[in-house]
Amino acid sequence: MKKILNSSFLSLLPPFLRSFFLLFLCVSNASCLYLLKPRENFESSKNLSRPDYSDLKYWASHPAKKDPGDEVPKDSGFTDMQTTAEADVFFVHPTTLIVAGKYWNGDLEDESLNRKTEEGPIRSQAGAFNACCRVYAPRYRQAAFYVFMEDTPEGQKALEFAYEDVKNAFLYYMKNLNQGRPWILASHSQGTRHTVRLLKEIVSSSSYKKNLVAAYSVGYPYSSEETGLSPCISPDALGCVINWNSFLWGSKPVRLSERFGKSLCVNPLSWTVDESYQPKESNPGSVPIRFYRVLPGIADAKCESGILWVHEPESRGFPTLGKDDTYHLVDYHLFYASIRRNAKARVDKFLSEKGKR
């Protein structure tokens, strides 16, 4: 097992990811949880600025501005195709508020937090869709990481507060920006908790579903039934949902272990739900956590018992974290090129079937 308690590992991390190191130390050592806990009660979060999604300021990525969602890894041969894309992606980012400070929710006026979000998941996760889609990623008053460490009434209120922003951003996008275009829903971690609910409560029973290409709701264990959608059982299936949760081969999940047995797992190399092994040679490219190159053929994958098992990649930059050796932080990085390729293929299939091309 790769050890992370050393300066060599820290040197791999740009500033926007160093707080995640503290996060996973605290996952492994409950005695430091107090560092992550908000200082005030939840009611103080209600004083935070409310997002106005007609203002570009409240979008971490938007086609009308230059942002990290436009970027691709250096010398990758990939191109940002948003100016000609015939589809959109609505992306909900994971938790980037690790040390909560005062509030249970993120402050949208906190430029340091905003940069962390943009230089981390917006670049390496939302940007994976810029070959097929215009990228829309709202800022929202995310719940602090502490809410996932201890189940408290305050934490549940913080999650509900965050979801309301996500829902409002989505409805604004649909009513003002989508204009009948095919769209992908994508997310990771906390973002996926919100998109699973969004799919069940809004998308699955509305007209928005007819133009849904697929939902890449990754990094949290859930069953497809919880979304109201069918699982994506083939590489070009449409209107369906995709999930995986990556762990080092042979490890044992510690947190949320009761949910994994029933969790949806779609292999991001074969794009099927069976338990067939996909060798590393079938992986078109992984991107290290620093997002500086594409490395083909270094990470394999196999779904089993609701978990995506991955042998240690043959390169630095893909750390396992926590007691359970999860690859949670690099769920997207490990399969970056495969995601780009598959999202484009699904959009092309949708456009062809709907007679829009």
mmCIF file of C-alpha atoms in Angstrom:
data_model
loop_
_atom_site.group_PDB
_atom_site.id
_atom_site.type_symbol
_atom_site.label_atom_id
_atom_site.label_comp_id
_atom_site.label_asym_id
_atom_site.label_seq_id
_atom_site.Cartn_x
_atom_site.Cartn_y
_atom_site.Cartn_z
ATOM 1 C CA MET A 1 0.000 0.000 0.000
ATOM 2 C CA LYS A 2 1.307 3.395 -0.970
ATOM 3 C CA LYS A 3 2.098 5.527 2.043
ATOM 4 C CA ILE A 4 1.198 9.185 2.002
ATOM 5 C CA LEU A 5 2.754 10.507 5.186
ATOM 6 C CA ASN A 6 5.874 11.903 3.577
ATOM 7 C CA SER A 7 7.123 15.072 1.950
ATOM 8 C CA SER A 8 7.433 13.323 -1.398
ATOM 9 C CA PHE A 9 3.679 12.842 -1.519
ATOM 10 C CA LEU A 10 3.034 16.417 -0.421
ATOM 11 C CA SER A 11 5.300 17.691 -3.190
ATOM 12 C CA LEU A 12 2.943 16.074 -5.692
ATOM 13 C CA LEU A 13 0.080 18.232 -4.520
ATOM 14 C CA PRO A 14 -0.492 21.778 -5.727
ATOM 15 C CA PRO A 15 -1.729 24.209 -3.076
ATOM 16 C CA PHE A 16 -5.403 23.657 -3.910
ATOM 17 C CA LEU A 17 -5.089 19.968 -2.963
ATOM 18 C CA ARG A 18 -3.046 20.215 0.216
ATOM 19 C CA SER A 19 -6.130 20.648 2.379
ATOM 20 C CA PHE A 20 -7.279 17.255 1.141
ATOM 21 C CA PHE A 21 -4.221 15.780 2.814
ATOM 22 C CA LEU A 22 -5.507 17.102 6.134
ATOM 23 C CA LEU A 23 -8.924 15.719 5.251
ATOM 24 C CA PHE A 24 -7.714 12.176 4.894
ATOM 25 C CA LEU A 25 -5.454 12.377 7.924
ATOM 26 C CA CYS A 26 -8.573 13.211 9.890
ATOM 27 C CA VAL A 27 -10.476 10.365 8.254
ATOM 28 C CA SER A 28 -7.766 8.086 9.628
ATOM 29 C CA ASN A 29 -7.449 9.807 13.007
ATOM 30 C CA ALA A 30 -10.663 10.931 14.687
ATOM 31 C CA SER A 31 -8.716 12.985 17.230
ATOM 32 C CA CYS A 32 -8.179 15.757 14.677
ATOM 33 C CA LEU A 33 -11.836 16.054 13.630
ATOM 34 C CA TYR A 34 -12.171 19.197 15.725
ATOM 35 C CA LEU A 35 -9.979 20.946 13.138
ATOM 36 C CA LEU A 36 -12.685 20.388 10.527
ATOM 37 C CA LYS A 37 -15.750 21.188 12.633
ATOM 38 C CA PRO A 38 -17.590 24.485 12.021
ATOM 39 C CA ARG A 39 -17.271 26.914 14.913
ATOM 40 C CA GLU A 40 -20.879 28.160 14.872
ATOM 41 C CA ASN A 41 -24.279 26.510 14.545
ATOM 42 C CA PHE A 42 -25.975 25.975 11.204
ATOM 43 C CA GLU A 43 -28.172 29.070 11.462
ATOM 44 C CA SER A 44 -25.142 31.246 10.693
ATOM 45 C CA SER A 45 -24.986 29.698 7.202
ATOM 46 C CA LYS A 46 -28.214 31.500 6.349
ATOM 47 C CA ASN A 47 -26.252 34.764 6.417
ATOM 48 C CA LEU A 48 -24.068 33.655 3.490
ATOM 49 C CA SER A 49 -24.583 35.364 0.133
ATOM 50 C CA ARG A 50 -27.300 33.720 -1.932
ATOM 51 C CA PRO A 51 -26.231 32.827 -5.497
ATOM 52 C CA ASP A 52 -27.864 34.629 -8.421
ATOM 53 C CA TYR A 53 -27.375 32.310 -11.375
ATOM 54 C CA SER A 54 -28.049 35.066 -13.900
ATOM 55 C CA ASP A 55 -24.641 36.440 -12.818
ATOM 56 C CA LEU A 56 -21.530 34.689 -14.226
ATOM 57 C CA LYS A 57 -19.882 35.238 -10.853
ATOM 58 C CA TYR A 58 -21.880 32.313 -9.505
ATOM 59 C CA TRP A 59 -20.677 29.830 -12.099
ATOM 60 C CA ALA A 60 -17.367 28.042 -11.578
ATOM 61 C CA SER A 61 -17.473 27.134 -15.261
ATOM 62 C CA HIS A 62 -19.610 28.687 -17.991
ATOM 63 C CA PRO A 63 -19.240 28.878 -21.789
ATOM 64 C CA ALA A 64 -19.419 32.672 -21.639
ATOM 65 C CA LYS A 65 -16.162 32.997 -19.700
ATOM 66 C CA LYS A 66 -12.658 31.559 -19.672
ATOM 67 C CA ASP A 67 -12.145 29.156 -16.772
ATOM 68 C CA PRO A 68 -10.381 25.874 -15.885
ATOM 69 C CA GLY A 69 -13.281 23.861 -17.324
ATOM 70 C CA ASP A 70 -11.851 24.843 -20.726
ATOM 71 C CA GLU A 71 -8.477 23.218 -20.079
ATOM 72 C CA VAL A 72 -6.971 19.913 -21.222
ATOM 73 C CA PRO A 73 -3.733 18.244 -20.067
ATOM 74 C CA LYS A 74 -0.562 19.482 -21.740
ATOM 75 C CA ASP A 75 0.564 17.571 -24.856
ATOM 76 C CA SER A 76 -2.499 15.327 -24.624
ATOM 77 C CA GLY A 77 -3.732 15.926 -28.146
ATOM 78 C CA PHE A 78 -7.135 16.764 -26.653
ATOM 79 C CA THR A 79 -8.972 19.932 -27.630
ATOM 80 C CA ASP A 80 -11.597 22.048 -25.923
ATOM 81 C CA MET A 81 -14.527 21.823 -28.367
ATOM 82 C CA GLN A 82 -17.103 23.906 -26.515
ATOM 83 C CA THR A 83 -17.506 26.505 -29.248
ATOM 84 C CA THR A 84 -18.882 23.873 -31.646
ATOM 85 C CA ALA A 85 -20.369 21.406 -29.133
ATOM 86 C CA GLU A 86 -23.969 20.378 -29.775
ATOM 87 C CA ALA A 87 -24.637 19.312 -26.179
ATOM 88 C CA ASP A 88 -24.130 20.616 -22.635
ATOM 89 C CA VAL A 89 -22.891 19.177 -19.367
ATOM 90 C CA PHE A 90 -24.278 20.355 -16.037
ATOM 91 C CA PHE A 91 -21.601 19.486 -13.489
ATOM 92 C CA VAL A 92 -21.935 19.550 -9.687
ATOM 93 C CA HIS A 93 -18.548 19.631 -7.979
ATOM 94 C CA PRO A 94 -17.452 17.613 -4.924
ATOM 95 C CA THR A 95 -16.589 18.977 -1.491
ATOM 96 C CA THR A 96 -13.723 21.451 -1.499
ATOM 97 C CA LEU A 97 -14.534 23.049 1.878
ATOM 98 C CA ILE A 98 -12.377 20.837 4.072
ATOM 99 C CA VAL A 99 -11.562 23.042 7.072
ATOM 100 C CA ALA A 100 -14.949 24.604 7.737
ATOM 101 C CA GLY A 101 -13.948 27.586 9.837
ATOM 102 C CA LYS A 102 -17.030 29.519 10.912
ATOM 103 C CA TYR A 103 -19.773 28.087 8.711
ATOM 104 C CA TRP A 104 -21.353 24.704 7.968
ATOM 105 C CA ASN A 105 -21.553 25.752 4.315
ATOM 106 C CA GLY A 106 -19.238 27.338 1.796
ATOM 107 C CA ASP A 107 -19.043 31.103 1.417
ATOM 108 C CA LEU A 108 -19.398 32.014 -2.271
ATOM 109 C CA GLU A 109 -17.467 35.227 -1.599
ATOM 110 C CA ASP A 110 -14.416 33.214 -0.448
ATOM 111 C CA GLU A 111 -12.054 33.565 -3.416
ATOM 112 C CA SER A 112 -9.578 31.065 -1.993
ATOM 113 C CA LEU A 113 -12.291 28.408 -1.811
ATOM 114 C CA ASN A 114 -13.489 29.316 -5.297
ATOM 115 C CA ARG A 115 -9.974 28.907 -6.709
ATOM 116 C CA LYS A 116 -9.619 25.548 -4.985
ATOM 117 C CA THR A 117 -12.827 24.391 -6.655
ATOM 118 C CA GLU A 118 -11.827 25.684 -10.079
ATOM 119 C CA GLU A 119 -8.230 24.445 -10.069
ATOM 120 C CA GLY A 120 -9.271 21.046 -8.710
ATOM 121 C CA PRO A 121 -12.531 19.397 -9.793
ATOM 122 C CA ILE A 122 -13.582 21.924 -12.417
ATOM 123 C CA ARG A 123 -10.334 21.420 -14.331
ATOM 124 C CA SER A 124 -9.917 17.658 -13.891
ATOM 125 C CA GLN A 125 -13.540 16.482 -13.683
ATOM 126 C CA ALA A 126 -15.875 18.959 -15.397
ATOM 127 C CA GLY A 127 -13.230 19.582 -18.068
ATOM 128 C CA ALA A 128 -13.331 15.908 -19.051
ATOM 129 C CA PHE A 129 -16.562 16.767 -20.875
ATOM 130 C CA ASN A 130 -15.308 19.743 -22.895
ATOM 131 C CA ALA A 131 -14.862 17.589 -26.014
ATOM 132 C CA CYS A 132 -18.591 16.887 -26.286
ATOM 133 C CA CYS A 133 -20.283 19.631 -24.372
ATOM 134 C CA ARG A 134 -20.477 23.214 -23.255
ATOM 135 C CA VAL A 135 -19.537 23.126 -19.565
ATOM 136 C CA TYR A 136 -21.854 24.593 -16.930
ATOM 137 C CA ALA A 137 -20.791 24.172 -13.296
ATOM 138 C CA PRO A 138 -22.564 26.261 -10.653
ATOM 139 C CA ARG A 139 -21.038 27.532 -7.473
ATOM 140 C CA TYR A 140 -23.165 26.447 -4.543
ATOM 141 C CA ARG A 141 -23.029 26.777 -0.791
ATOM 142 C CA GLN A 142 -21.579 23.306 -0.364
ATOM 143 C CA ALA A 143 -21.733 21.496 2.950
ATOM 144 C CA ALA A 144 -18.414 21.350 4.803
ATOM 145 C CA PHE A 145 -16.589 18.017 4.816
ATOM 146 C CA TYR A 146 -17.274 17.571 8.524
ATOM 147 C CA VAL A 147 -20.922 16.694 7.791
ATOM 148 C CA PHE A 148 -19.747 13.405 6.257
ATOM 149 C CA MET A 149 -17.702 12.467 9.312
ATOM 150 C CA GLU A 150 -20.398 12.774 11.976
ATOM 151 C CA ASP A 151 -24.131 12.413 11.403
ATOM 152 C CA THR A 152 -25.695 15.386 13.175
ATOM 153 C CA PRO A 153 -28.886 17.444 12.747
ATOM 154 C CA GLU A 154 -26.714 20.447 11.886
ATOM 155 C CA GLY A 155 -24.993 18.479 9.151
ATOM 156 C CA GLN A 156 -28.284 17.362 7.625
ATOM 157 C CA LYS A 157 -29.435 20.981 7.540
ATOM 158 C CA ALA A 158 -26.186 21.952 5.795
ATOM 159 C CA LEU A 159 -26.709 19.278 3.125
ATOM 160 C CA GLU A 160 -30.297 20.386 2.564
ATOM 161 C CA PHE A 161 -29.099 23.990 2.262
ATOM 162 C CA ALA A 162 -26.519 22.968 -0.350
ATOM 163 C CA TYR A 163 -29.040 20.920 -2.321
ATOM 164 C CA GLU A 164 -31.398 23.887 -2.618
ATOM 165 C CA ASP A 165 -28.647 25.847 -4.383
ATOM 166 C CA VAL A 166 -27.938 22.931 -6.732
ATOM 167 C CA LYS A 167 -31.631 22.558 -7.529
ATOM 168 C CA ASN A 168 -32.035 26.285 -8.166
ATOM 169 C CA ALA A 169 -28.963 26.341 -10.413
ATOM 170 C CA PHE A 170 -30.259 23.376 -12.392
ATOM 171 C CA LEU A 171 -33.702 24.901 -12.863
ATOM 172 C CA TYR A 172 -32.116 28.197 -13.930
ATOM 173 C CA TYR A 173 -29.942 26.324 -16.424
ATOM 174 C CA MET A 174 -32.905 24.459 -17.870
ATOM 175 C CA LYS A 175 -35.142 27.512 -18.165
ATOM 176 C CA ASN A 176 -32.561 29.997 -19.440
ATOM 177 C CA LEU A 177 -29.498 28.267 -20.899
ATOM 178 C CA ASN A 178 -30.272 24.782 -22.193
ATOM 179 C CA GLN A 179 -32.581 25.825 -25.047
ATOM 180 C CA GLY A 180 -33.599 22.265 -25.860
ATOM 181 C CA ARG A 181 -30.074 20.926 -26.316
ATOM 182 C CA PRO A 182 -28.999 17.400 -25.347
ATOM 183 C CA TRP A 183 -27.375 17.461 -21.927
ATOM 184 C CA ILE A 184 -25.240 15.348 -19.625
ATOM 185 C CA LEU A 185 -25.467 15.460 -15.843
ATOM 186 C CA ALA A 186 -22.121 14.875 -14.130
ATOM 187 C CA SER A 187 -20.895 15.053 -10.549
ATOM 188 C CA HIS A 188 -18.590 13.629 -7.919
ATOM 189 C CA SER A 189 -18.802 12.880 -4.183
ATOM 190 C CA GLN A 190 -20.985 15.497 -2.421
ATOM 191 C CA GLY A 191 -22.047 16.643 -5.869
ATOM 192 C CA THR A 192 -23.302 13.132 -6.552
ATOM 193 C CA ARG A 193 -25.343 13.052 -3.359
ATOM 194 C CA HIS A 194 -27.129 16.103 -4.732
ATOM 195 C CA THR A 195 -27.498 14.848 -8.318
ATOM 196 C CA VAL A 196 -28.930 11.496 -7.194
ATOM 197 C CA ARG A 197 -31.651 13.447 -5.429
ATOM 198 C CA LEU A 198 -32.059 15.803 -8.388
ATOM 199 C CA LEU A 199 -32.550 12.847 -10.728
ATOM 200 C CA LYS A 200 -35.146 11.219 -8.480
ATOM 201 C CA GLU A 201 -37.119 14.306 -7.492
ATOM 202 C CA ILE A 202 -37.004 16.352 -10.692
ATOM 203 C CA VAL A 203 -35.432 14.806 -13.786
ATOM 204 C CA SER A 204 -36.911 11.304 -13.805
ATOM 205 C CA SER A 205 -40.501 12.573 -13.803
ATOM 206 C CA SER A 206 -40.125 15.683 -15.976
ATOM 207 C CA SER A 207 -39.720 16.657 -19.618
ATOM 208 C CA TYR A 208 -36.032 17.338 -18.908
ATOM 209 C CA LYS A 209 -35.437 13.589 -19.116
ATOM 210 C CA LYS A 210 -36.124 13.387 -22.858
ATOM 211 C CA ASN A 211 -32.873 15.183 -23.749
ATOM 212 C CA LEU A 212 -30.729 13.582 -21.047
ATOM 213 C CA VAL A 213 -27.830 11.800 -22.733
ATOM 214 C CA ALA A 214 -26.607 10.153 -19.510
ATOM 215 C CA ALA A 215 -25.824 10.939 -15.878
ATOM 216 C CA TYR A 216 -22.207 10.407 -14.788
ATOM 217 C CA SER A 217 -22.976 10.609 -11.062
ATOM 218 C CA VAL A 218 -19.760 9.185 -9.627
ATOM 219 C CA GLY A 219 -18.108 8.751 -6.246
ATOM 220 C CA TYR A 220 -20.896 7.948 -3.800
ATOM 221 C CA PRO A 221 -22.529 4.516 -3.329
ATOM 222 C CA TYR A 222 -26.167 4.343 -4.462
ATOM 223 C CA SER A 223 -28.450 2.033 -6.427
ATOM 224 C CA SER A 224 -29.931 3.026 -9.778
ATOM 225 C CA GLU A 225 -33.393 2.748 -8.185
ATOM 226 C CA GLU A 226 -32.507 5.732 -6.009
ATOM 227 C CA THR A 227 -32.298 7.899 -9.137
ATOM 228 C CA GLY A 228 -35.416 6.767 -10.973
ATOM 229 C CA LEU A 229 -33.249 5.916 -14.001
ATOM 230 C CA SER A 230 -31.974 2.662 -15.468
ATOM 231 C CA PRO A 231 -28.265 1.849 -15.178
ATOM 232 C CA CYS A 232 -26.117 2.343 -18.271
ATOM 233 C CA ILE A 233 -25.500 -1.275 -19.315
ATOM 234 C CA SER A 234 -23.621 -0.577 -22.549
ATOM 235 C CA PRO A 235 -21.144 2.032 -23.876
ATOM 236 C CA ASP A 236 -23.805 3.847 -25.909
ATOM 237 C CA ALA A 237 -26.894 3.455 -23.707
ATOM 238 C CA LEU A 238 -28.857 6.696 -23.324
ATOM 239 C CA GLY A 239 -30.963 8.325 -20.616
ATOM 240 C CA CYS A 240 -29.310 6.183 -17.964
ATOM 241 C CA VAL A 241 -27.045 6.570 -14.938
ATOM 242 C CA ILE A 242 -23.364 5.726 -14.368
ATOM 243 C CA ASN A 243 -21.485 5.327 -11.101
ATOM 244 C CA TRP A 244 -18.272 3.857 -9.761
ATOM 245 C CA ASN A 245 -16.298 4.089 -6.528
ATOM 246 C CA SER A 246 -12.608 3.241 -6.904
ATOM 247 C CA PHE A 247 -10.593 1.320 -4.303
ATOM 248 C CA LEU A 248 -7.177 -0.286 -4.237
ATOM 249 C CA TRP A 249 -7.533 -3.931 -5.223
ATOM 250 C CA GLY A 250 -8.177 -6.129 -2.168
ATOM 251 C CA SER A 251 -8.809 -3.327 0.325
ATOM 252 C CA LYS A 252 -11.932 -3.081 2.457
ATOM 253 C CA PRO A 253 -14.203 -0.019 2.583
ATOM 254 C CA VAL A 254 -14.581 1.422 6.066
ATOM 255 C CA ARG A 255 -17.022 4.289 5.585
ATOM 256 C CA LEU A 256 -20.480 3.683 4.039
ATOM 257 C CA SER A 257 -19.658 -0.012 3.826
ATOM 258 C CA GLU A 258 -23.330 -0.945 4.231
ATOM 259 C CA ARG A 259 -24.207 0.885 0.994
ATOM 260 C CA PHE A 260 -21.671 -0.714 -1.319
ATOM 261 C CA GLY A 261 -23.338 -4.123 -1.600
ATOM 262 C CA LYS A 262 -26.300 -2.594 -3.454
ATOM 263 C CA SER A 263 -24.399 0.198 -5.173
ATOM 264 C CA LEU A 264 -24.377 0.642 -8.922
ATOM 265 C CA CYS A 265 -20.963 0.040 -10.481
ATOM 266 C CA VAL A 266 -20.376 0.747 -14.166
ATOM 267 C CA ASN A 267 -16.858 -0.122 -15.302
ATOM 268 C CA PRO A 268 -15.372 3.073 -16.826
ATOM 269 C CA LEU A 269 -13.264 1.045 -19.264
ATOM 270 C CA SER A 270 -15.940 -1.296 -20.669
ATOM 271 C CA TRP A 271 -18.940 0.889 -19.741
ATOM 272 C CA THR A 272 -20.897 -2.191 -18.693
ATOM 273 C CA VAL A 273 -22.282 -3.377 -15.359
ATOM 274 C CA ASP A 274 -20.888 -6.909 -15.487
ATOM 275 C CA GLU A 275 -17.933 -8.045 -13.391
ATOM 276 C CA SER A 276 -15.535 -8.668 -16.259
ATOM 277 C CA TYR A 277 -11.935 -7.615 -15.685
ATOM 278 C CA GLN A 278 -10.636 -4.797 -17.888
ATOM 279 C CA PRO A 279 -6.822 -4.796 -18.137
ATOM 280 C CA LYS A 280 -4.785 -1.631 -17.967
ATOM 281 C CA GLU A 281 -4.005 -1.926 -21.688
ATOM 282 C CA SER A 282 -7.658 -1.076 -22.399
ATOM 283 C CA ASN A 283 -7.333 2.266 -20.583
ATOM 284 C CA PRO A 284 -6.749 5.078 -23.133
ATOM 285 C CA GLY A 285 -5.341 7.441 -20.539
ATOM 286 C CA SER A 286 -5.143 8.458 -16.887
ATOM 287 C CA VAL A 287 -4.274 11.968 -15.693
ATOM 288 C CA PRO A 288 -2.155 12.420 -12.523
ATOM 289 C CA ILE A 289 -3.574 14.550 -9.773
ATOM 290 C CA ARG A 290 -1.514 17.549 -10.912
ATOM 291 C CA PHE A 291 -3.177 17.387 -14.340
ATOM 292 C CA TYR A 292 0.009 17.773 -16.373
ATOM 293 C CA ARG A 293 -0.026 14.793 -18.765
ATOM 294 C CA VAL A 294 -1.983 11.762 -19.983
ATOM 295 C CA LEU A 295 -0.659 8.283 -19.230
ATOM 296 C CA PRO A 296 -2.220 5.445 -21.261
ATOM 297 C CA GLY A 297 -2.318 1.858 -20.074
ATOM 298 C CA ILE A 298 -1.531 2.289 -16.365
ATOM 299 C CA ALA A 299 -4.834 1.545 -14.564
ATOM 300 C CA ASP A 300 -7.108 -1.487 -14.793
ATOM 301 C CA ALA A 301 -10.652 -1.902 -13.427
ATOM 302 C CA LYS A 302 -13.131 -4.518 -12.254
ATOM 303 C CA CYS A 303 -16.578 -4.083 -10.701
ATOM 304 C CA GLU A 304 -17.447 -6.455 -7.888
ATOM 305 C CA SER A 305 -19.798 -6.096 -4.902
ATOM 306 C CA GLY A 306 -20.620 -2.512 -5.881
ATOM 307 C CA ILE A 307 -16.957 -1.450 -5.829
ATOM 308 C CA LEU A 308 -14.547 -0.651 -8.666
ATOM 309 C CA TRP A 309 -11.275 -2.430 -7.887
ATOM 310 C CA VAL A 310 -8.062 -0.968 -9.289
ATOM 311 C CA HIS A 311 -4.498 -2.260 -8.947
ATOM 312 C CA GLU A 312 -1.928 0.362 -8.020
ATOM 313 C CA PRO A 313 -1.183 2.374 -11.188
ATOM 314 C CA GLU A 314 2.330 2.200 -12.592
ATOM 315 C CA SER A 315 2.925 5.891 -12.002
ATOM 316 C CA ARG A 316 2.969 8.433 -9.208
ATOM 317 C CA GLY A 317 0.149 10.902 -8.845
ATOM 318 C CA PHE A 318 -2.743 8.557 -8.016
ATOM 319 C CA PRO A 319 -2.729 8.316 -4.206
ATOM 320 C CA THR A 320 -4.847 5.995 -2.140
ATOM 321 C CA LEU A 321 -6.217 7.764 0.896
ATOM 322 C CA GLY A 322 -7.655 6.870 4.278
ATOM 323 C CA LYS A 323 -7.738 3.568 6.134
ATOM 324 C CA ASP A 324 -9.667 1.864 3.358
ATOM 325 C CA ASP A 325 -7.243 2.760 0.536
ATOM 326 C CA THR A 326 -9.853 4.520 -1.536
ATOM 327 C CA TYR A 327 -9.000 6.144 -4.864
ATOM 328 C CA HIS A 328 -11.893 8.538 -4.241
ATOM 329 C CA LEU A 329 -9.854 11.641 -4.954
ATOM 330 C CA VAL A 330 -8.901 10.320 -8.410
ATOM 331 C CA ASP A 331 -12.116 8.560 -9.492
ATOM 332 C CA TYR A 332 -12.109 10.752 -12.617
ATOM 333 C CA HIS A 333 -8.342 11.049 -13.067
ATOM 334 C CA LEU A 334 -7.826 7.291 -13.414
ATOM 335 C CA PHE A 335 -10.224 7.106 -16.363
ATOM 336 C CA TYR A 336 -10.042 10.639 -17.768
ATOM 337 C CA ALA A 337 -9.507 9.765 -21.440
ATOM 338 C CA SER A 338 -12.110 7.010 -21.318
ATOM 339 C CA ILE A 339 -14.663 9.459 -19.907
ATOM 340 C CA ARG A 340 -13.905 11.991 -22.669
ATOM 341 C CA ARG A 341 -14.265 9.335 -25.344
ATOM 342 C CA ASN A 342 -17.411 7.778 -23.936
ATOM 343 C CA ALA A 343 -19.236 11.059 -23.329
ATOM 344 C CA LYS A 344 -18.563 12.101 -26.928
ATOM 345 C CA ALA A 345 -19.774 8.721 -28.223
ATOM 346 C CA ARG A 346 -23.016 8.944 -26.251
ATOM 347 C CA VAL A 347 -23.685 12.483 -27.450
ATOM 348 C CA ASP A 348 -23.058 11.412 -31.054
ATOM 349 C CA LYS A 349 -25.445 8.466 -30.600
ATOM 350 C CA PHE A 350 -28.103 10.741 -29.118
ATOM 351 C CA LEU A 351 -27.827 13.258 -31.945
ATOM 352 C CA SER A 352 -27.984 10.500 -34.538
ATOM 353 C CA GLU A 353 -31.012 8.785 -32.985
ATOM 354 C CA LYS A 354 -32.929 12.002 -32.436
ATOM 355 C CA GLY A 355 -32.310 13.149 -36.000
ATOM 356 C CA LYS A 356 -30.469 16.252 -34.849
ATOM 357 C CA ARG A 357 -27.435 15.530 -36.997
#
